[in-house]
Short mmCIF file of C-alpha atoms in Angstrom, two decimals:
data_model
loop_
_atom_site.label_atom_id
_atom_site.label_comp_id
_atom_site.label_asym_id
_atom_site.label_seq_id
_atom_site.Cartn_x
_atom_site.Cartn_y
_atom_site.Cartn_z
CA MET R 1 -29.00 -9.95 -3.13
CA LYS R 2 -28.23 -12.48 -6.04
CA ARG R 3 -24.42 -10.07 -5.78
CA LEU R 4 -24.03 -10.66 -1.95
CA GLY R 5 -25.25 -15.13 -2.57
CA LEU R 6 -22.13 -14.70 -5.74
CA LEU R 7 -19.61 -12.84 -2.79
CA PHE R 8 -20.61 -14.95 -0.08
CA ILE R 9 -20.01 -18.28 -2.57
CA CYS R 10 -16.87 -17.01 -2.96
CA CYS R 11 -15.54 -16.25 -0.30
CA LEU R 12 -17.25 -20.13 0.90
CA GLN R 13 -14.13 -21.42 -1.23
CA TYR R 14 -11.40 -19.27 0.49
CA CYS R 15 -9.94 -21.35 3.68
CA CYS R 16 -6.75 -20.24 5.42
CA SER R 17 -5.70 -20.81 8.53
CA GLY R 18 -9.02 -22.11 10.23
CA GLU R 19 -7.66 -19.41 13.07
CA ALA R 20 -10.09 -15.85 12.34
CA GLN R 21 -7.07 -13.17 12.05
CA LYS R 22 -6.61 -9.18 14.07
CA LYS R 23 -6.41 -7.29 11.00
CA ILE R 24 -3.75 -5.29 10.90
CA ASN R 25 -5.45 -1.29 11.11
CA GLY R 26 -2.15 -0.05 9.35
CA VAL R 27 -0.91 4.04 8.58
CA SER R 28 1.34 4.27 5.35
CA PHE R 29 4.21 6.38 7.91
CA VAL R 30 5.44 8.42 5.02
CA ALA R 31 9.71 8.84 5.16
CA SER R 32 10.55 12.09 6.11
CA ARG R 33 14.99 14.04 7.10
CA GLU R 34 13.87 13.13 10.69
CA ALA R 35 14.60 10.43 13.20
CA VAL R 36 11.18 9.14 13.57
CA ALA R 37 10.14 10.35 18.08
CA GLN R 38 8.77 8.86 20.72
CA SER R 39 5.50 12.05 20.15
CA HIS R 40 5.75 10.88 16.77
CA VAL R 41 4.64 7.24 16.90
CA ASP R 42 2.43 8.36 20.24
CA GLU R 43 -0.35 9.69 17.41
CA VAL R 44 -0.34 5.90 15.59
CA LEU R 45 -1.38 4.92 19.16
CA THR R 46 -3.43 7.54 19.40
CA VAL R 47 -5.51 6.74 16.13
CA ASN R 48 -5.93 2.83 17.26
CA ALA R 49 -3.20 2.01 14.82
CA ASN R 50 -1.45 -1.41 14.91
CA SER R 51 0.34 -1.40 12.08
CA ALA R 52 2.74 0.94 10.00
CA ALA R 53 4.59 0.30 6.72
CA VAL R 54 7.37 2.17 6.69
CA MET R 55 8.64 2.65 2.92
CA PRO R 56 12.57 3.36 2.16
CA PHE R 57 13.17 3.82 -1.12
CA GLY R 58 15.18 3.97 -4.66
CA PHE R 59 15.74 5.98 -7.47
CA MET R 60 15.58 5.79 -11.17
CA ARG R 61 16.39 8.51 -13.88
CA ASP R 62 13.52 7.10 -16.33
CA ILE R 63 10.78 4.84 -17.29
CA ALA R 64 14.11 3.41 -19.61
CA ASN R 65 16.63 3.09 -17.80
CA PRO R 66 18.29 0.07 -15.35
CA ASP R 67 19.64 2.03 -12.53
CA ILE R 68 18.20 1.40 -9.49
CA ILE R 69 20.04 4.27 -7.00
CA PHE R 70 19.39 3.79 -2.80
CA ASP R 71 20.88 4.16 0.59
CA THR R 72 22.49 7.05 -0.18
CA HIS R 73 23.66 9.97 1.77
CA ARG R 74 21.61 12.36 -0.06
CA GLN R 75 18.25 10.42 1.17
CA TRP R 76 16.15 11.80 3.69
CA PHE R 77 16.60 9.62 6.76
CA GLY R 78 14.15 7.61 5.98
CA GLU R 79 14.30 6.35 2.91
CA THR R 80 17.64 5.21 3.82
CA LYS R 81 18.45 1.29 5.73
CA LYS R 82 19.87 3.36 8.65
CA GLY R 83 16.46 5.40 8.98
CA ALA R 84 14.20 2.67 8.21
CA LYS R 85 15.40 0.86 10.65
CA GLN R 86 15.33 3.62 13.27
CA TYR R 87 11.74 3.26 12.38
CA ILE R 88 11.29 -0.19 12.66
CA GLU R 89 12.93 0.13 15.00
CA LEU R 90 10.94 2.18 17.68
CA LEU R 91 7.36 1.48 15.93
CA GLN R 92 8.48 -2.45 17.50
CA LYS R 93 9.16 -0.66 20.99
CA ASN R 94 5.57 0.45 21.02
CA GLY R 95 4.71 -2.39 20.01
CA ILE R 96 3.65 -1.17 16.35
CA SER R 97 3.70 -4.45 13.77
CA VAL R 98 5.55 -3.44 10.93
CA MET R 99 5.59 -3.60 6.47
CA LEU R 100 8.69 -2.47 5.63
CA LYS R 101 7.76 -1.67 1.54
CA PRO R 102 10.74 -0.95 -0.27
CA GLN R 103 8.92 1.09 -2.55
CA ILE R 104 10.56 3.13 -6.64
CA TRP R 105 10.56 6.84 -7.82
CA VAL R 106 10.63 7.42 -11.16
CA TRP R 107 12.26 11.33 -11.71
CA LYS R 108 9.26 14.02 -12.56
CA GLY R 109 6.50 11.47 -11.37
CA GLU R 110 6.66 9.46 -13.74
CA PHE R 111 4.48 6.00 -12.92
CA THR R 112 6.10 2.84 -11.31
CA GLY R 113 3.64 0.08 -13.14
CA THR R 114 5.47 2.37 -17.26
CA ILE R 115 8.81 0.84 -16.29
CA MET R 116 9.29 -0.76 -19.53
CA MET R 117 12.60 -1.54 -20.33
CA LYS R 118 14.34 -2.16 -24.56
CA SER R 119 16.17 -4.82 -24.81
CA GLU R 120 16.96 -7.68 -23.30
CA GLU R 121 19.92 -6.62 -22.07
CA GLN R 122 18.93 -4.03 -20.27
CA TRP R 123 16.47 -5.93 -18.37
CA GLN R 124 19.42 -8.15 -16.89
CA GLN R 125 20.37 -5.12 -15.96
CA LEU R 126 16.86 -4.06 -14.48
CA GLU R 127 16.87 -7.48 -12.70
CA ASN R 128 19.70 -7.62 -10.57
CA SER R 129 19.41 -3.90 -10.01
CA TYR R 130 15.88 -4.86 -8.85
CA ASP R 131 17.81 -7.20 -6.80
CA ASP R 132 20.10 -5.79 -5.17
CA PHE R 133 17.81 -3.31 -3.78
CA ILE R 134 15.44 -5.30 -2.62
CA LEU R 135 16.92 -7.84 -1.56
CA ASN R 136 19.25 -6.11 0.43
CA TYR R 137 16.15 -4.86 2.23
CA ALA R 138 14.26 -8.26 2.98
CA GLN R 139 17.89 -8.53 4.63
CA LEU R 140 16.81 -5.53 7.06
CA ALA R 141 13.36 -7.57 7.44
CA GLN R 142 14.77 -10.54 8.83
CA GLU R 143 17.58 -8.05 11.53
CA THR R 144 14.55 -6.70 12.03
CA GLU R 145 11.70 -9.54 12.30
CA VAL R 146 9.24 -7.59 11.12
CA THR R 147 5.29 -9.03 10.73
CA ILE R 148 5.02 -8.43 6.74
CA PHE R 149 7.80 -8.02 3.77
CA CYS R 150 6.64 -6.14 0.80
CA ILE R 151 8.54 -7.30 -2.35
CA GLY R 152 7.85 -4.05 -4.65
CA THR R 153 4.71 -1.78 -5.47
CA GLU R 154 2.70 -0.99 -9.08
CA LEU R 155 5.56 -2.54 -11.45
CA GLU R 156 2.53 -3.68 -13.69
CA LYS R 157 4.46 -4.07 -16.85
CA PHE R 158 8.27 -5.18 -15.65
CA VAL R 159 5.86 -7.98 -13.70
CA GLU R 160 3.77 -8.36 -17.13
CA ASN R 161 7.00 -8.47 -19.30
CA ARG R 162 10.01 -10.74 -16.63
CA PRO R 163 7.22 -13.47 -14.37
CA GLU R 164 10.05 -15.74 -14.66
CA TYR R 165 12.35 -13.06 -12.78
CA TRP R 166 9.71 -12.46 -10.09
CA GLN R 167 9.07 -16.53 -9.44
CA ARG R 168 13.41 -16.45 -9.18
CA LEU R 169 12.67 -12.81 -6.96
CA ILE R 170 10.24 -14.72 -4.76
CA ILE R 171 13.07 -17.88 -3.70
CA LYS R 172 15.83 -15.59 -3.04
CA ILE R 173 13.64 -13.58 -0.86
CA ARG R 174 12.63 -16.46 1.52
CA LYS R 175 16.15 -17.82 1.25
CA VAL R 176 16.70 -13.99 3.81
CA TYR R 177 13.08 -13.68 4.82
CA HIS R 178 11.41 -15.45 6.77
CA GLY R 179 8.08 -13.38 7.54
CA LYS R 180 5.25 -13.06 4.53
CA LEU R 181 4.97 -11.69 1.65
CA THR R 182 3.19 -9.58 -0.31
CA TYR R 183 3.38 -7.58 -4.05
CA ALA R 184 1.53 -3.77 -3.37
CA ALA R 185 -0.17 -4.59 -7.60
CA ASN R 186 -2.60 -1.55 -8.58
CA TRP R 187 -6.08 -1.39 -8.58
CA ASP R 188 -6.29 -1.85 -12.74
CA GLU R 189 -3.46 -4.59 -12.19
CA TYR R 190 -3.26 -6.93 -8.78
CA ASN R 191 -6.24 -9.78 -11.16
CA ARG R 192 -3.92 -9.92 -14.19
CA THR R 193 -0.55 -11.02 -11.09
CA PRO R 194 0.70 -14.53 -11.83
CA PHE R 195 2.20 -14.96 -8.75
CA TRP R 196 -0.18 -13.43 -5.78
CA ALA R 197 -0.11 -18.44 -4.29
CA THR R 198 3.57 -17.92 -3.85
CA LEU R 199 2.55 -15.23 -1.51
CA ASP R 200 1.47 -14.84 1.56
CA TYR R 201 -1.58 -12.13 1.25
CA ILE R 202 -2.87 -10.24 -2.87
CA GLY R 203 -1.30 -6.82 -2.04
CA ILE R 204 -3.08 -4.19 -3.56
CA ASP R 205 -3.58 0.03 -3.24
CA ALA R 206 -7.18 0.12 -3.72
CA TYR R 207 -7.69 3.01 -5.10
CA PHE R 208 -10.57 1.77 -7.67
CA PRO R 209 -13.19 3.92 -8.94
CA LEU R 210 -16.32 4.34 -7.21
CA SER R 211 -19.15 7.56 -8.21
CA GLU R 212 -19.09 10.25 -10.31
CA THR R 213 -20.78 12.61 -7.89
CA LYS R 214 -19.50 15.23 -5.89
CA THR R 215 -19.89 14.04 -2.94
CA PRO R 216 -21.81 10.63 -2.63
CA SER R 217 -22.75 9.44 -0.02
CA VAL R 218 -21.77 6.20 1.91
CA ALA R 219 -24.70 4.42 0.81
CA GLU R 220 -23.16 5.42 -2.24
CA LEU R 221 -20.71 4.16 -2.71
CA GLN R 222 -20.75 1.11 -0.67
CA GLU R 223 -22.89 0.84 -3.74
CA GLY R 224 -20.06 1.25 -5.89
CA TRP R 225 -17.71 -0.61 -4.75
CA GLN R 226 -19.90 -4.17 -5.37
CA ARG R 227 -18.40 -4.86 -9.34
CA TRP R 228 -15.43 -4.53 -7.31
CA LYS R 229 -15.77 -6.49 -4.43
CA VAL R 230 -17.04 -10.07 -5.92
CA ARG R 231 -13.65 -10.29 -8.07
CA ILE R 232 -11.88 -9.26 -5.24
CA ALA R 233 -13.10 -11.43 -3.70
CA ALA R 234 -12.19 -14.78 -6.05
CA VAL R 235 -9.12 -13.98 -6.51
CA ALA R 236 -8.71 -14.46 -3.03
CA SER R 237 -10.26 -17.42 -3.46
CA MET R 238 -9.09 -18.63 -6.77
CA ASN R 239 -5.17 -18.10 -4.56
CA GLN R 240 -6.94 -18.96 -1.48
CA ARG R 241 -5.42 -16.47 0.66
CA PRO R 242 -6.48 -13.51 2.19
CA VAL R 243 -6.37 -9.96 0.30
CA LEU R 244 -4.57 -6.78 1.90
CA PHE R 245 -4.62 -3.50 1.20
CA THR R 246 -1.81 -2.60 1.00
CA GLU R 247 -2.52 1.52 0.16
CA PHE R 248 -5.72 2.51 0.82
CA GLY R 249 -7.63 6.18 0.79
CA TYR R 250 -8.76 9.50 -0.21
CA ARG R 251 -8.23 12.66 -0.97
CA SER R 252 -11.02 15.60 0.88
CA ILE R 253 -11.36 17.04 -2.86
CA ASP R 254 -14.37 16.88 -4.73
CA TYR R 255 -15.60 13.64 -6.39
CA THR R 256 -12.66 12.10 -4.66
CA ALA R 257 -14.14 8.49 -5.41
CA LYS R 258 -14.23 9.58 -9.18
CA LYS R 259 -9.81 8.54 -9.99
CA PRO R 260 -8.82 8.31 -6.38
CA TRP R 261 -5.58 7.54 -7.78
CA LEU R 262 -5.19 11.47 -9.00
CA VAL R 263 -2.36 12.91 -6.96
CA ASP R 264 -3.32 16.78 -8.97
CA ARG R 265 -1.84 19.36 -6.99
CA LYS R 266 -3.32 22.07 -9.09
CA GLU R 267 -6.76 21.25 -8.57
CA LYS R 268 -8.36 23.25 -5.36
CA GLY R 269 -10.84 23.67 -2.44
CA VAL R 270 -11.09 20.91 -0.16
CA ASN R 271 -14.08 18.57 1.21
CA LEU R 272 -13.94 17.28 3.26
CA GLN R 273 -17.05 15.10 3.75
CA ALA R 274 -15.96 13.00 1.04
CA GLN R 275 -13.16 11.94 2.44
CA VAL R 276 -15.42 11.32 5.42
CA ASN R 277 -17.63 9.11 3.98
CA ALA R 278 -15.45 7.23 1.38
CA LYS R 279 -13.22 5.49 4.50
CA THR R 280 -16.49 4.97 5.61
CA ALA R 281 -17.32 3.10 2.93
CA ILE R 282 -14.38 1.70 2.61
CA PHE R 283 -14.44 0.36 6.29
CA LYS R 284 -18.45 -0.53 6.59
CA GLU R 285 -17.67 -2.74 2.92
CA PHE R 286 -14.08 -4.70 4.45
CA TRP R 287 -13.02 -4.53 7.47
CA ASN R 288 -15.52 -7.88 8.29
CA GLU R 289 -15.61 -10.01 5.58
CA GLU R 290 -13.30 -12.76 6.91
CA TRP R 291 -11.27 -13.32 3.60
CA PHE R 292 -9.58 -9.39 4.02
CA ALA R 293 -6.74 -8.88 6.07
CA GLY R 294 -7.21 -4.59 6.56
CA GLY R 295 -5.57 -2.41 5.20
CA TYR R 296 -2.44 0.56 5.54
CA VAL R 297 -4.05 4.41 5.57
CA TRP R 298 -2.14 6.34 2.67
CA LYS R 299 -0.34 8.21 4.01
CA TRP R 300 0.68 9.01 7.27
CA PHE R 301 3.14 12.15 8.20
CA ILE R 302 5.82 11.58 11.61
CA GLU R 303 4.61 15.22 12.07
CA HIS R 304 1.07 14.81 13.10
CA GLU R 305 0.82 18.90 14.48
CA GLU R 306 1.93 20.21 10.23
CA SER R 307 0.20 17.67 9.32
CA GLY R 308 -3.21 17.65 7.63
CA GLY R 309 -5.81 19.97 9.10
CA GLU R 310 -8.78 21.25 7.22
CA LYS R 311 -7.24 23.69 4.15
CA ASP R 312 -5.81 20.93 3.30
CA ASN R 313 -6.87 18.46 0.22
CA ARG R 314 -4.49 15.99 0.21
CA PHE R 315 -5.02 11.69 1.00
CA THR R 316 -3.63 12.67 4.50
CA PRO R 317 -6.37 12.44 7.10
CA GLN R 318 -4.71 13.58 10.19
CA ASN R 319 -7.28 16.71 10.88
CA LYS R 320 -9.17 16.75 9.52
CA PRO R 321 -12.84 14.36 10.06
CA ALA R 322 -10.79 11.33 8.51
CA GLU R 323 -9.59 10.52 10.96
CA HIS R 324 -11.94 10.56 14.31
CA VAL R 325 -13.72 7.38 11.34
CA ILE R 326 -9.77 5.76 10.84
CA ARG R 327 -9.86 5.76 14.25
CA GLU R 328 -13.31 5.19 16.18
CA TYR R 329 -13.17 1.80 13.05
CA PHE R 330 -9.40 1.13 14.33
CA SER R 331 -10.50 0.86 17.56
CA SER R 332 -13.40 -1.30 16.46
CA TYR R 333 -11.67 -3.47 15.39
CA LEU R 334 -8.49 -3.76 17.05
CA GLU R 335 -9.32 -6.95 18.77
CA ARG R 336 -11.06 -9.26 15.63
#
């Protein structure tokens, strides 16, 4: 088929170490009020994950405020440096590698991709504040020897308007942390991110629209991936870097693959099969590709028994049929 031929050309142009790398079968380990316990990690092992994203948070009052508030006593334990360290060390003790992925939350849930300052002075304030925030966690990443450090998540306008800052920041981070680096670009941002060649992975939060069907079949979803997959492979080839889905997931709801990024809590109804099909399709399409490093399921709560379930229409696959899909595919790719 023509589309597959083009994809294979892109893949053949991409090269890395020349050695096959084990897939990163990860979960996004959501920060909690509490310390993580062995029983919480046991559930991660049960689903055959070999990696987890630990996500401490910084907060901004609004998208035009340059100050990032982080590592305070008012935050949940898992959102702080102390909490992130405790999570990391217990995960590592169990043989689970870690991607440390500090993130920003803007008050009222405004999208971080729209963060925009109104003056040069404010941009410089934001840069100084972001330096403090991200280098604080780069030091933790080095101290705990995590496998991957994510330098930012879905910050499109910040990156677009201050590209020179990000190049300088990457140099600063590499002086502190000596592991692998990525950036978590939104699905509609990654092809314009200017610094992939200076990182180790092309990170994508993979919420690509695939289908407008209420319960799309696996085959329909796989077909929906093709236009995006060719473009993703081309970016990997151009930058000579593997692709990592820093987040991937679908809600257990009707039309789950129409706008997978939506988090509207007003939507009613549950569609477990749609989530199953969407998870199956992404594994079938990507986990066999040599240029694809793996990814992190969005999202996984530490209190497994209390999370998800067949009446829940949120992103988590926990205690839903989609959890079995993840367990099966992660098991298949543990040693590949």
